[in-house]
C-alpha cells in the first residue's frame, strides 16, 4: 500500500509537470480550437455608415475572425427610406451571413439599413456563428465624434458614409490614432483631400482607400507603351456607364418631414444647413456636388488609380469640361436651368498633364452618362464598336484597347492574341484585401493602397467636379493649388465647415 501511494504521487507530479510544459509551448490557436485568435491579437473595429452598401461590406469583416466589430455608427436609427439594386438582395445576404433565416429589418419593411440594423447584425452574427468568443454587446452611436471619445480600446474604423463625410471622419480618426479604411472618394473637396493625405503621410496609422483592391495590373500595358508599340503615348480615354442613379436637375422645393430616428444635422455634417429631402440621401447622394463626387469619384478610382500611379499623373494644368444641360419652360419662353448644385446627366472632361521625366505630356479624358470616345478607325473597319465601359491608350502610331479595369489589352489593328478574359472572384479578392489590412496593422508596414498613394486620383476627381460645376475651362496651378483663370471657381476647391465639423 505504501508503494502504491508513492507511485501515485510521483505519477501525479510527472503528469502535472508535463501539462505545465505543454501549456507554455502549445500555440494559442491549438488551445482555443479551430480558428481561435487570442483577444490580444484581434483588431477591434468600429463600423461607420450602416446604409445598404455599408452593411453589404460589413458582412465579410464579420467573417474575418481577426476583426471584432465593437461598435456601429449612423445618424439614422431605423431601416426607413433606404434604396438598393433589388428589394430582397441585401436581406437575403444578411440572413445567410448571420445564420438567421427569419431575421427582419423592421422599419418600413423595405430595405435594411440604419444603426439598429447594424447592431443587430453584429450581435446576431457573433451569437450564431462565433458563440465561442462570448461576445457581449455592440455599441451603437449616432455621432462618430461620440464614438471616438468613448471607445478607448478601439484599433480601427471603416468609413462607409456619403462622400462629404469621408474626409472629416478620416481626419478625426487619424488624430485619435485609429487605423482607417474608407471607401471612395477620400474627399469630395480638393483641399480637404490634400490635407487628409498630408496628415496621413506624417502619421503612423495604417490607411486604406478601399477601391485600390479592385484596380487592374498596368504592367502589360506599360510594357507595350515602353516597347514603342503605339509610338509616343498622347491620350488616355476612360468611359463608364455611370450614373446609374437619378441626377436631379433642380433643387427640391417640397419639405417632407424628417423621418423619425434620423438626425438630419449629423447627416449634413460639415455641409450647409438645408431642409431634409429623401432625394439627397442614401443611394442618390453622389449626384449632388455638396454630398457626392459624381461618376468619376464613383468609378474612376477602380479604373484609373493604377493608371495614375503607372504614368505618374499629378498636377494637371488645364481641365476642359463638356456637359449636358437641362431646359425648362417659363411660359411661353424656354430657358436653360443654371445648375451648380448637381452633376450633369452626361459629361466628358479632359485633364491635361505636362511632361514628367521621360514621359511626354498626356491628356486624360473621362466620359460618363453614355458618352464615349469616337470609334477608332481600326474597329470601324472590322464593323465593331466600343464597349459600354472601357479604356483606350492612344499613341502617335497606334492604340491599346482594354476593359474598364485595364485588363485584356489589345493592340488595335493587329491580330489579337489568344487570351482568356480575366474573371476575378470578388469574394476572394475582398477577403485577401481584409487580410492584407490585418497584416499591415500588425506589422506596421503601410497598406499599398493607402492615402499617400491616392494623391493623383484624388486631385483628378475633385478637379473634374470643379470644372463641371463652374462649366468653364480651368487653368490650374498645382503648386499653389489655385485656379488662375476663373478666380470664382476656387470656392469649389474647399468647403465652409459648420461649427463642430471642422477638419
CSV table of C-alpha atoms in Angstrom, one decimal:
chain,number,residue,atom,x,y,z
A,1,UNK,CA,0.0,0.0,0.0
A,2,UNK,CA,2.8,2.4,0.8
A,3,UNK,CA,4.4,1.6,-2.6
A,4,UNK,CA,1.2,2.3,-4.4
A,5,UNK,CA,0.8,5.7,-2.7
A,6,UNK,CA,4.3,6.7,-3.5
A,7,UNK,CA,3.9,5.8,-7.2
A,8,UNK,CA,0.6,7.5,-7.5
A,9,UNK,CA,2.1,10.7,-6.1
A,10,UNK,CA,5.1,10.5,-8.5
A,11,UNK,CA,2.8,9.9,-11.4
A,12,UNK,CA,0.7,12.9,-10.5
A,13,UNK,CA,3.7,15.2,-10.2
A,14,UNK,CA,5.0,14.0,-13.6
A,15,UNK,CA,1.7,14.5,-15.3
A,16,UNK,CA,1.3,17.9,-13.8
A,17,UNK,CA,4.8,19.0,-14.9
A,18,UNK,CA,4.1,17.7,-18.4
A,19,UNK,CA,0.8,19.6,-18.6
A,20,UNK,CA,2.5,22.8,-17.5
A,21,UNK,CA,5.2,22.4,-20.1
A,22,UNK,CA,2.6,21.7,-22.8
A,23,UNK,CA,0.7,24.8,-21.8
A,24,UNK,CA,3.7,27.0,-22.3
A,25,UNK,CA,4.6,25.7,-25.7
A,26,UNK,CA,1.3,24.9,-27.4
A,27,UNK,CA,0.2,27.7,-29.8
A,28,UNK,CA,-2.9,29.7,-28.7
A,29,UNK,CA,-4.9,28.6,-31.8
A,30,UNK,CA,-4.5,24.9,-30.7
A,31,UNK,CA,-5.7,25.6,-27.2
A,32,UNK,CA,-8.6,27.6,-28.4
A,33,UNK,CA,-9.7,25.3,-31.2
A,34,UNK,CA,-10.0,25.8,-34.9
A,35,UNK,CA,-9.7,29.5,-36.0
A,36,UNK,CA,-9.1,30.6,-32.4
A,37,UNK,CA,-7.5,34.1,-32.2
A,38,UNK,CA,-6.4,35.4,-28.8
A,39,UNK,CA,-8.2,38.6,-27.8
A,40,UNK,CA,-4.9,40.4,-27.7
A,41,UNK,CA,-4.4,39.6,-31.4
A,42,UNK,CA,-7.8,40.8,-32.5
A,43,UNK,CA,-8.3,44.2,-34.2
A,44,UNK,CA,-11.2,46.0,-32.6
A,45,UNK,CA,-13.1,47.9,-35.3
A,46,UNK,CA,-16.0,50.4,-35.4
A,47,UNK,CA,-18.1,50.5,-38.5
A,48,UNK,CA,-19.2,54.0,-39.5
A,49,UNK,CA,-22.1,54.0,-42.0
A,50,UNK,CA,-24.8,51.4,-42.0
A,51,UNK,CA,-26.5,52.1,-45.3
A,52,UNK,CA,-27.1,49.4,-47.8
A,53,UNK,CA,-23.5,49.3,-49.2
A,54,UNK,CA,-22.2,49.8,-45.7
A,55,UNK,CA,-24.0,46.7,-44.4
A,56,UNK,CA,-23.0,44.7,-47.5
A,57,UNK,CA,-19.4,45.3,-46.8
A,58,UNK,CA,-19.8,44.8,-43.1
A,59,UNK,CA,-20.6,41.1,-43.6
A,60,UNK,CA,-17.1,40.0,-44.8
A,61,UNK,CA,-15.5,41.9,-42.0
A,62,UNK,CA,-17.6,39.9,-39.5
A,63,UNK,CA,-16.5,36.7,-41.3
A,64,UNK,CA,-12.8,37.5,-40.7
A,65,UNK,CA,-12.0,36.2,-37.2
A,66,UNK,CA,-9.2,38.7,-36.7
A,67,UNK,CA,-11.6,41.6,-36.6
A,68,UNK,CA,-14.0,42.2,-33.8
A,69,UNK,CA,-16.6,44.8,-34.6
A,70,UNK,CA,-17.4,46.5,-31.3
A,71,UNK,CA,-19.5,49.5,-32.4
A,72,UNK,CA,-21.5,50.8,-35.3
A,73,UNK,CA,-22.3,54.4,-36.2
A,74,UNK,CA,-25.0,56.0,-38.3
A,75,UNK,CA,-27.2,59.1,-37.8
A,76,UNK,CA,-30.2,57.1,-39.0
A,77,UNK,CA,-31.5,54.8,-36.3
A,78,UNK,CA,-34.0,52.6,-38.3
A,79,UNK,CA,-34.4,50.9,-41.6
A,80,UNK,CA,-36.5,53.7,-43.2
A,81,UNK,CA,-36.2,55.2,-46.6
A,82,UNK,CA,-33.3,53.0,-47.9
A,83,UNK,CA,-32.9,52.0,-51.6
A,84,UNK,CA,-31.0,49.2,-53.2
A,85,UNK,CA,-30.4,47.5,-56.5
A,86,UNK,CA,-33.0,44.8,-55.8
A,87,UNK,CA,-35.5,44.6,-52.9
A,88,UNK,CA,-34.6,41.3,-51.4
A,89,UNK,CA,-30.9,41.1,-52.3
A,90,UNK,CA,-29.3,42.6,-49.2
A,91,UNK,CA,-31.9,41.0,-46.8
A,92,UNK,CA,-31.0,37.5,-48.1
A,93,UNK,CA,-27.3,38.2,-47.9
A,94,UNK,CA,-27.7,39.2,-44.2
A,95,UNK,CA,-29.8,36.2,-43.3
A,96,UNK,CA,-27.3,33.8,-44.8
A,97,UNK,CA,-24.3,35.5,-43.2
A,98,UNK,CA,-25.7,35.6,-39.7
A,99,UNK,CA,-27.4,32.2,-40.0
A,100,UNK,CA,-30.8,33.5,-39.1
A,101,UNK,CA,-33.3,32.9,-41.9
A,102,UNK,CA,-36.1,34.8,-40.3
A,103,UNK,CA,-34.1,38.0,-39.5
A,104,UNK,CA,-36.1,41.1,-40.4
A,105,UNK,CA,-35.0,44.7,-40.8
A,106,UNK,CA,-38.2,46.2,-39.4
A,107,UNK,CA,-38.6,49.9,-40.1
A,108,UNK,CA,-40.6,50.4,-43.2
A,109,UNK,CA,-40.0,46.7,-44.0
A,110,UNK,CA,-38.5,47.6,-47.3
A,111,UNK,CA,-34.6,47.7,-47.4
A,112,UNK,CA,-32.2,47.1,-44.5
A,113,UNK,CA,-30.2,50.0,-43.1
A,114,UNK,CA,-29.5,52.1,-40.0
A,115,UNK,CA,-27.5,51.7,-36.9
A,116,UNK,CA,-30.1,49.4,-35.1
A,117,UNK,CA,-29.9,47.0,-38.0
A,118,UNK,CA,-26.1,47.3,-37.9
A,119,UNK,CA,-26.1,46.5,-34.1
A,120,UNK,CA,-28.5,43.6,-34.6
A,121,UNK,CA,-26.5,42.1,-37.5
A,122,UNK,CA,-23.2,42.2,-35.5
A,123,UNK,CA,-24.6,40.7,-32.3
A,124,UNK,CA,-26.6,38.0,-34.2
A,125,UNK,CA,-23.6,37.0,-36.2
A,126,UNK,CA,-21.3,36.6,-33.2
A,127,UNK,CA,-24.1,34.7,-31.3
A,128,UNK,CA,-24.8,32.3,-34.1
A,129,UNK,CA,-21.6,32.0,-36.0
A,130,UNK,CA,-18.9,32.6,-33.3
A,131,UNK,CA,-20.5,31.8,-30.0
A,132,UNK,CA,-17.1,30.6,-28.6
A,133,UNK,CA,-15.9,34.2,-28.3
A,134,UNK,CA,-18.7,35.1,-25.8
A,135,UNK,CA,-19.4,38.4,-27.4
A,136,UNK,CA,-21.1,40.9,-25.1
A,137,UNK,CA,-22.5,43.9,-26.9
A,138,UNK,CA,-22.2,46.1,-30.0
A,139,UNK,CA,-22.4,49.7,-29.1
A,140,UNK,CA,-24.5,51.9,-31.4
A,141,UNK,CA,-23.8,55.6,-31.9
A,142,UNK,CA,-25.5,58.4,-34.0
A,143,UNK,CA,-22.3,60.6,-33.9
A,144,UNK,CA,-18.8,59.5,-34.9
A,145,UNK,CA,-17.4,62.1,-32.6
A,146,UNK,CA,-19.0,60.4,-29.6
A,147,UNK,CA,-17.7,57.0,-30.7
A,148,UNK,CA,-14.1,58.3,-30.9
A,149,UNK,CA,-14.4,59.9,-27.5
A,150,UNK,CA,-15.9,56.9,-25.7
A,151,UNK,CA,-14.4,53.8,-27.3
A,152,UNK,CA,-11.0,53.8,-25.6
A,153,UNK,CA,-9.8,50.4,-26.8
A,154,UNK,CA,-10.6,50.9,-30.4
A,155,UNK,CA,-8.0,49.9,-33.0
A,156,UNK,CA,-9.5,50.9,-36.3
A,157,UNK,CA,-12.6,52.3,-38.2
A,158,UNK,CA,-14.1,51.6,-41.6
A,159,UNK,CA,-16.0,54.6,-43.1
A,160,UNK,CA,-19.0,53.9,-45.4
A,161,UNK,CA,-20.8,57.2,-45.2
A,162,UNK,CA,-21.8,59.6,-48.0
A,163,UNK,CA,-18.8,61.2,-49.7
A,164,UNK,CA,-18.9,64.6,-48.0
A,165,UNK,CA,-18.2,62.9,-44.6
A,166,UNK,CA,-15.2,60.8,-45.7
A,167,UNK,CA,-12.5,63.4,-45.1
A,168,UNK,CA,-13.7,64.8,-41.8
A,169,UNK,CA,-14.2,61.4,-40.2
A,170,UNK,CA,-10.9,60.1,-41.6
A,171,UNK,CA,-9.1,63.0,-40.1
A,172,UNK,CA,-10.9,62.7,-36.8
A,173,UNK,CA,-10.0,59.0,-36.6
A,174,UNK,CA,-6.3,59.5,-37.5
A,175,UNK,CA,-6.0,62.3,-34.9
A,176,UNK,CA,-7.2,59.7,-32.3
A,177,UNK,CA,-4.5,57.2,-33.6
A,178,UNK,CA,-7.0,54.9,-35.2
A,179,UNK,CA,-6.2,52.9,-38.4
A,180,UNK,CA,-8.6,53.8,-41.2
A,181,UNK,CA,-10.4,52.1,-44.0
A,182,UNK,CA,-12.6,54.3,-46.2
A,183,UNK,CA,-14.5,53.9,-49.4
A,184,UNK,CA,-14.0,56.2,-52.3
A,185,UNK,CA,-13.5,59.1,-52.6
A,186,UNK,CA,-11.1,60.2,-49.9
A,187,UNK,CA,-12.9,63.6,-50.0
A,188,UNK,CA,-15.2,65.4,-52.4
A,189,UNK,CA,-13.2,68.7,-51.9
A,190,UNK,CA,-9.7,69.0,-53.3
A,191,UNK,CA,-8.1,71.0,-50.5
A,192,UNK,CA,-9.7,68.8,-47.8
A,193,UNK,CA,-8.4,65.7,-49.6
A,194,UNK,CA,-4.9,67.2,-49.8
A,195,UNK,CA,-4.9,67.9,-46.0
A,196,UNK,CA,-6.1,64.4,-45.2
A,197,UNK,CA,-3.3,62.9,-47.4
A,198,UNK,CA,-0.7,65.2,-45.8
A,199,UNK,CA,-1.8,64.2,-42.3
A,200,UNK,CA,-1.7,60.5,-43.2
A,201,UNK,CA,1.8,61.0,-44.6
A,202,UNK,CA,3.1,62.2,-41.3
A,203,UNK,CA,1.1,59.7,-39.2
A,204,UNK,CA,1.9,56.2,-38.1
A,205,UNK,CA,-1.6,54.9,-38.6
A,206,UNK,CA,-2.4,52.4,-41.4
A,207,UNK,CA,-4.7,53.8,-44.0
A,208,UNK,CA,-6.6,52.0,-46.8
A,209,UNK,CA,-8.7,53.6,-49.6
A,210,UNK,CA,-10.8,50.6,-50.5
A,211,UNK,CA,-11.0,50.8,-54.3
A,212,UNK,CA,-7.3,50.1,-54.7
A,213,UNK,CA,-8.2,46.4,-54.2
A,214,UNK,CA,-10.2,46.4,-57.5
A,215,UNK,CA,-7.5,48.0,-59.7
A,216,UNK,CA,-6.1,46.0,-62.5
A,217,UNK,CA,-2.4,45.4,-63.5
A,218,UNK,CA,-0.8,48.1,-65.7
A,219,UNK,CA,2.3,46.0,-66.3
A,220,UNK,CA,1.3,44.5,-69.7
A,221,UNK,CA,0.2,48.0,-70.9
A,222,UNK,CA,3.3,49.7,-69.8
A,223,UNK,CA,5.4,47.0,-71.5
A,224,UNK,CA,3.6,47.7,-74.8
A,225,UNK,CA,4.0,51.5,-74.3
A,226,UNK,CA,7.7,51.3,-73.4
A,227,UNK,CA,8.3,48.9,-76.3
A,228,UNK,CA,7.0,51.6,-78.7
A,229,UNK,CA,4.1,49.5,-79.9
A,230,UNK,CA,1.9,52.6,-80.1
A,231,UNK,CA,4.6,55.2,-80.6
A,232,UNK,CA,4.5,58.1,-78.1
A,233,UNK,CA,1.6,57.9,-75.7
A,234,UNK,CA,-0.6,61.0,-76.1
A,235,UNK,CA,-4.0,60.3,-74.6
A,236,UNK,CA,-5.8,58.0,-72.2
A,237,UNK,CA,-9.5,57.6,-72.6
A,238,UNK,CA,-11.8,56.1,-69.9
A,239,UNK,CA,-15.6,55.8,-70.1
A,240,UNK,CA,-18.3,54.4,-67.8
A,241,UNK,CA,-22.0,53.7,-68.0
A,242,UNK,CA,-22.5,55.7,-64.8
A,243,UNK,CA,-24.6,57.4,-63.5
A,244,UNK,CA,-27.0,54.6,-62.7
A,245,UNK,CA,-28.8,56.7,-60.2
A,246,UNK,CA,-31.0,59.8,-60.8
A,247,UNK,CA,-29.2,63.1,-61.4
A,248,UNK,CA,-31.7,65.7,-60.2
A,249,UNK,CA,-31.6,68.8,-62.4
A,250,UNK,CA,-33.4,71.0,-59.8
A,251,UNK,CA,-33.2,71.5,-56.1
A,252,UNK,CA,-36.2,70.0,-54.2
A,253,UNK,CA,-38.8,72.6,-53.2
A,254,UNK,CA,-41.1,70.4,-51.1
A,255,UNK,CA,-40.2,69.9,-47.4
A,256,UNK,CA,-41.3,66.4,-46.2
A,257,UNK,CA,-40.8,65.7,-42.5
A,258,UNK,CA,-37.5,64.3,-41.3
A,259,UNK,CA,-38.1,60.5,-40.7
A,260,UNK,CA,-38.3,59.5,-37.0
A,261,UNK,CA,-34.9,58.3,-35.9
A,262,UNK,CA,-32.8,60.3,-38.4
A,263,UNK,CA,-30.6,63.1,-37.0
A,264,UNK,CA,-30.5,65.3,-40.1
A,265,UNK,CA,-28.0,67.7,-38.6
A,266,UNK,CA,-25.5,64.8,-38.2
A,267,UNK,CA,-26.2,63.6,-41.7
A,268,UNK,CA,-25.3,67.0,-43.1
A,269,UNK,CA,-22.1,67.1,-41.0
A,270,UNK,CA,-19.9,69.9,-42.4
A,271,UNK,CA,-22.2,70.9,-45.2
A,272,UNK,CA,-24.6,73.9,-45.0
A,273,UNK,CA,-28.0,73.6,-43.4
A,274,UNK,CA,-31.0,73.0,-45.6
A,275,UNK,CA,-34.4,71.3,-45.4
A,276,UNK,CA,-34.3,67.5,-45.3
A,277,UNK,CA,-35.3,65.7,-48.5
A,278,UNK,CA,-35.0,62.0,-49.4
A,279,UNK,CA,-33.6,62.9,-52.8
A,280,UNK,CA,-30.4,64.0,-51.0
A,281,UNK,CA,-29.8,60.8,-49.1
A,282,UNK,CA,-28.9,57.1,-49.4
A,283,UNK,CA,-28.2,55.8,-52.9
A,284,UNK,CA,-28.7,59.2,-54.7
A,285,UNK,CA,-26.4,61.4,-52.6
A,286,UNK,CA,-23.5,61.1,-55.1
A,287,UNK,CA,-25.3,63.1,-57.8
A,288,UNK,CA,-25.0,66.4,-55.7
A,289,UNK,CA,-21.9,68.4,-55.6
A,290,UNK,CA,-22.3,69.1,-51.9
A,291,UNK,CA,-22.7,65.4,-50.9
A,292,UNK,CA,-21.1,63.3,-53.7
A,293,UNK,CA,-18.3,63.2,-56.2
A,294,UNK,CA,-20.2,62.2,-59.3
A,295,UNK,CA,-19.4,59.3,-61.7
A,296,UNK,CA,-15.7,59.8,-61.7
A,297,UNK,CA,-15.4,59.6,-57.9
A,298,UNK,CA,-17.7,56.5,-58.0
A,299,UNK,CA,-15.9,54.6,-60.7
A,300,UNK,CA,-12.7,56.4,-61.7
A,301,UNK,CA,-10.9,55.1,-58.6
A,302,UNK,CA,-11.4,51.5,-59.8
A,303,UNK,CA,-10.3,52.1,-63.3
A,304,UNK,CA,-7.8,54.9,-63.1
A,305,UNK,CA,-5.9,54.8,-59.8
A,306,UNK,CA,-3.4,52.2,-61.2
A,307,UNK,CA,-3.1,54.3,-64.4
A,308,UNK,CA,-2.3,57.4,-62.4
A,309,UNK,CA,0.4,55.6,-60.5
A,310,UNK,CA,2.0,53.9,-63.5
A,311,UNK,CA,2.1,57.1,-65.6
A,312,UNK,CA,2.8,59.4,-62.6
A,313,UNK,CA,-0.1,61.7,-63.4
A,314,UNK,CA,-0.1,64.6,-60.9
A,315,UNK,CA,-0.8,68.3,-61.2
A,316,UNK,CA,-2.9,68.8,-64.4
A,317,UNK,CA,-2.5,72.3,-65.8
A,318,UNK,CA,-5.8,72.5,-67.6
A,319,UNK,CA,-9.3,70.9,-67.2
A,320,UNK,CA,-11.8,71.2,-70.1
A,321,UNK,CA,-15.4,70.1,-69.4
A,322,UNK,CA,-18.2,69.4,-71.8
A,323,UNK,CA,-21.6,68.7,-70.2
A,324,UNK,CA,-25.2,68.2,-70.9
A,325,UNK,CA,-27.8,70.8,-69.7
A,326,UNK,CA,-31.5,70.9,-68.8
A,327,UNK,CA,-34.0,73.3,-70.3
A,328,UNK,CA,-37.2,74.4,-68.6
A,329,UNK,CA,-40.2,76.4,-69.7
A,330,UNK,CA,-41.1,79.8,-68.2
A,331,UNK,CA,-44.3,80.1,-70.3
A,332,UNK,CA,-44.1,80.9,-73.1
A,333,UNK,CA,-40.3,81.2,-73.2
A,334,UNK,CA,-37.8,78.3,-72.7
A,335,UNK,CA,-34.8,78.8,-70.5
A,336,UNK,CA,-31.7,76.9,-69.6
A,337,UNK,CA,-31.5,75.9,-65.9
A,338,UNK,CA,-28.4,77.3,-64.2
A,339,UNK,CA,-27.1,74.4,-62.3
A,340,UNK,CA,-24.1,74.5,-59.9
A,341,UNK,CA,-25.7,72.1,-57.4
A,342,UNK,CA,-25.9,68.7,-59.2
A,343,UNK,CA,-23.7,66.8,-61.7
A,344,UNK,CA,-24.9,66.7,-65.3
A,345,UNK,CA,-26.7,63.8,-66.9
A,346,UNK,CA,-23.7,63.3,-69.1
A,347,UNK,CA,-20.2,64.8,-69.5
A,348,UNK,CA,-16.7,64.5,-70.8
A,349,UNK,CA,-13.8,66.1,-69.1
A,350,UNK,CA,-10.2,66.4,-70.4
A,351,UNK,CA,-7.4,66.8,-68.0
A,352,UNK,CA,-4.0,67.9,-69.5
A,353,UNK,CA,-0.9,66.7,-67.7
A,354,UNK,CA,2.6,68.2,-68.5
A,355,UNK,CA,5.6,66.0,-69.3
A,356,UNK,CA,7.4,64.4,-66.4
A,357,UNK,CA,10.8,62.8,-66.6
A,358,UNK,CA,10.9,60.6,-69.7
A,359,UNK,CA,7.1,60.7,-70.0
A,360,UNK,CA,5.7,63.2,-72.5
A,361,UNK,CA,2.7,65.4,-71.9
A,362,UNK,CA,-0.5,63.3,-71.7
A,363,UNK,CA,-4.2,64.1,-71.8
A,364,UNK,CA,-6.6,62.0,-69.8
A,365,UNK,CA,-10.2,62.1,-71.0
A,366,UNK,CA,-13.1,60.9,-68.8
A,367,UNK,CA,-16.6,60.1,-70.2
A,368,UNK,CA,-19.9,59.3,-68.4
A,369,UNK,CA,-23.6,59.3,-68.9
A,370,UNK,CA,-23.3,57.2,-72.1
A,371,UNK,CA,-20.6,59.3,-73.7
A,372,UNK,CA,-17.7,57.5,-75.3
A,373,UNK,CA,-14.7,58.4,-77.5
A,374,UNK,CA,-15.1,58.3,-81.3
A,375,UNK,CA,-14.9,54.7,-82.6
A,376,UNK,CA,-11.3,54.1,-83.7
A,377,UNK,CA,-10.9,53.5,-87.4
A,378,UNK,CA,-9.4,50.1,-86.6
A,379,UNK,CA,-12.7,49.0,-85.1
A,380,UNK,CA,-14.9,50.6,-87.8
A,381,UNK,CA,-13.0,48.6,-90.5
A,382,UNK,CA,-13.9,45.4,-88.5
A,383,UNK,CA,-17.6,46.5,-88.1
A,384,UNK,CA,-17.1,46.8,-84.3
A,385,UNK,CA,-18.0,49.3,-81.7
A,386,UNK,CA,-16.5,50.4,-78.4
A,387,UNK,CA,-17.9,48.5,-75.3
A,388,UNK,CA,-20.2,50.2,-72.8
A,389,UNK,CA,-17.2,50.7,-70.5
A,390,UNK,CA,-13.5,50.6,-71.2
A,391,UNK,CA,-10.2,52.3,-71.6
A,392,UNK,CA,-8.0,53.2,-74.6
A,393,UNK,CA,-4.4,54.3,-74.7
A,394,UNK,CA,-3.7,56.4,-77.8
A,395,UNK,CA,-0.2,57.0,-79.2
A,396,UNK,CA,1.3,58.5,-82.3
A,397,UNK,CA,1.4,55.1,-84.1
A,398,UNK,CA,-1.4,53.0,-82.6
A,399,UNK,CA,-4.0,52.4,-79.8
A,400,UNK,CA,-4.4,49.9,-77.0
A,401,UNK,CA,-7.9,48.9,-76.0
A,402,UNK,CA,-8.6,47.4,-72.6
A,403,UNK,CA,-11.6,46.6,-70.4
A,404,UNK,CA,-12.6,49.1,-67.8
A,405,UNK,CA,-10.1,47.7,-65.3
A,406,UNK,CA,-7.2,47.8,-67.8
A,407,UNK,CA,-7.5,44.0,-68.3
A,408,UNK,CA,-7.2,42.1,-71.6
A,409,UNK,CA,-5.2,44.7,-73.5
A,410,UNK,CA,-5.4,44.5,-77.3
A,411,UNK,CA,-3.3,46.4,-79.8
A,412,UNK,CA,-5.9,47.7,-82.4
A,413,UNK,CA,-5.2,46.8,-86.0
A,414,UNK,CA,-3.0,43.8,-85.0
A,415,UNK,CA,-4.0,40.2,-84.7
A,416,UNK,CA,-5.4,39.8,-81.2
A,417,UNK,CA,-3.5,37.3,-79.0
A,418,UNK,CA,-5.4,34.3,-77.7
A,419,UNK,CA,-6.3,35.1,-74.1
A,420,UNK,CA,-8.9,34.1,-71.6
A,421,UNK,CA,-10.8,37.1,-70.2
A,422,UNK,CA,-10.0,37.8,-66.6
A,423,UNK,CA,-12.7,36.6,-64.3
A,424,UNK,CA,-11.9,37.9,-60.8
A,425,UNK,CA,-13.6,36.3,-57.8
A,426,UNK,CA,-14.6,39.4,-55.9
A,427,UNK,CA,-15.3,37.5,-52.7
A,428,UNK,CA,-11.8,36.1,-52.7
A,429,UNK,CA,-10.3,39.4,-53.6
A,430,UNK,CA,-12.2,41.2,-50.8
A,431,UNK,CA,-11.1,38.6,-48.3
A,432,UNK,CA,-7.5,38.9,-49.4
A,433,UNK,CA,-7.7,42.7,-49.1
A,434,UNK,CA,-9.0,42.5,-45.5
A,435,UNK,CA,-6.2,40.1,-44.6
A,436,UNK,CA,-3.7,42.5,-46.1
A,437,UNK,CA,-5.1,45.2,-43.9
A,438,UNK,CA,-4.7,43.0,-40.9
A,439,UNK,CA,-1.1,42.2,-41.8
A,440,UNK,CA,-0.4,45.9,-42.3
A,441,UNK,CA,-1.8,46.8,-38.8
A,442,UNK,CA,0.1,44.1,-37.1
A,443,UNK,CA,3.4,44.7,-38.9
A,444,UNK,CA,3.2,48.5,-39.1
A,445,UNK,CA,4.0,48.3,-42.8
A,446,UNK,CA,1.8,50.6,-44.7
A,447,UNK,CA,-1.0,49.2,-46.9
A,448,UNK,CA,-0.2,49.5,-50.7
A,449,UNK,CA,-3.5,51.3,-51.4
A,450,UNK,CA,-3.0,53.9,-48.7
A,451,UNK,CA,-4.0,57.6,-48.6
A,452,UNK,CA,-0.5,58.7,-49.5
A,453,UNK,CA,-0.7,56.8,-52.8
A,454,UNK,CA,-4.0,58.4,-53.8
A,455,UNK,CA,-3.0,62.0,-54.4
A,456,UNK,CA,-3.1,61.9,-58.2
A,457,UNK,CA,-6.5,60.3,-58.4
A,458,UNK,CA,-7.9,62.4,-55.5
A,459,UNK,CA,-6.8,65.6,-57.3
A,460,UNK,CA,-8.3,64.4,-60.6
A,461,UNK,CA,-11.8,63.5,-59.4
A,462,UNK,CA,-12.1,66.8,-57.5
A,463,UNK,CA,-10.9,69.0,-60.4
A,464,UNK,CA,-13.4,67.1,-62.6
A,465,UNK,CA,-16.2,68.2,-60.3
A,466,UNK,CA,-15.0,71.8,-60.1
A,467,UNK,CA,-14.8,72.1,-63.9
A,468,UNK,CA,-18.3,70.7,-64.3
A,469,UNK,CA,-19.7,72.8,-61.5
A,470,UNK,CA,-18.2,76.0,-63.0
A,471,UNK,CA,-18.9,74.9,-66.6
A,472,UNK,CA,-15.7,76.6,-67.6
A,473,UNK,CA,-12.3,75.6,-69.0
A,474,UNK,CA,-9.9,75.9,-66.0
A,475,UNK,CA,-6.2,76.6,-65.7
A,476,UNK,CA,-4.8,75.1,-62.6
A,477,UNK,CA,-1.6,75.9,-60.7
A,478,UNK,CA,-0.7,72.6,-58.9
A,479,UNK,CA,2.0,74.2,-56.7
A,480,UNK,CA,-0.3,77.0,-55.5
A,481,UNK,CA,-3.4,74.7,-55.5
A,482,UNK,CA,-5.4,77.5,-57.2
A,483,UNK,CA,-7.4,78.1,-60.4
A,484,UNK,CA,-5.8,81.0,-62.1
A,485,UNK,CA,-8.2,82.0,-65.0
A,486,UNK,CA,-11.6,81.7,-63.2
A,487,UNK,CA,-10.9,83.0,-59.7
A,488,UNK,CA,-14.5,82.5,-58.5
A,489,UNK,CA,-14.1,78.7,-59.1
A,490,UNK,CA,-11.6,78.5,-56.3
A,491,UNK,CA,-14.5,78.4,-53.8
A,492,UNK,CA,-15.3,74.9,-55.1
A,493,UNK,CA,-11.9,73.6,-54.0
A,494,UNK,CA,-12.9,73.7,-50.4
A,495,UNK,CA,-16.0,73.9,-48.2
A,496,UNK,CA,-17.1,76.2,-45.4
A,497,UNK,CA,-17.3,73.9,-42.4
A,498,UNK,CA,-20.2,74.2,-40.0
A,499,UNK,CA,-19.2,74.6,-36.3
A,500,UNK,CA,-18.3,71.2,-34.7
A,501,UNK,CA,-17.4,69.6,-38.0
A,502,UNK,CA,-14.2,71.3,-38.9
A,503,UNK,CA,-11.4,69.3,-40.4
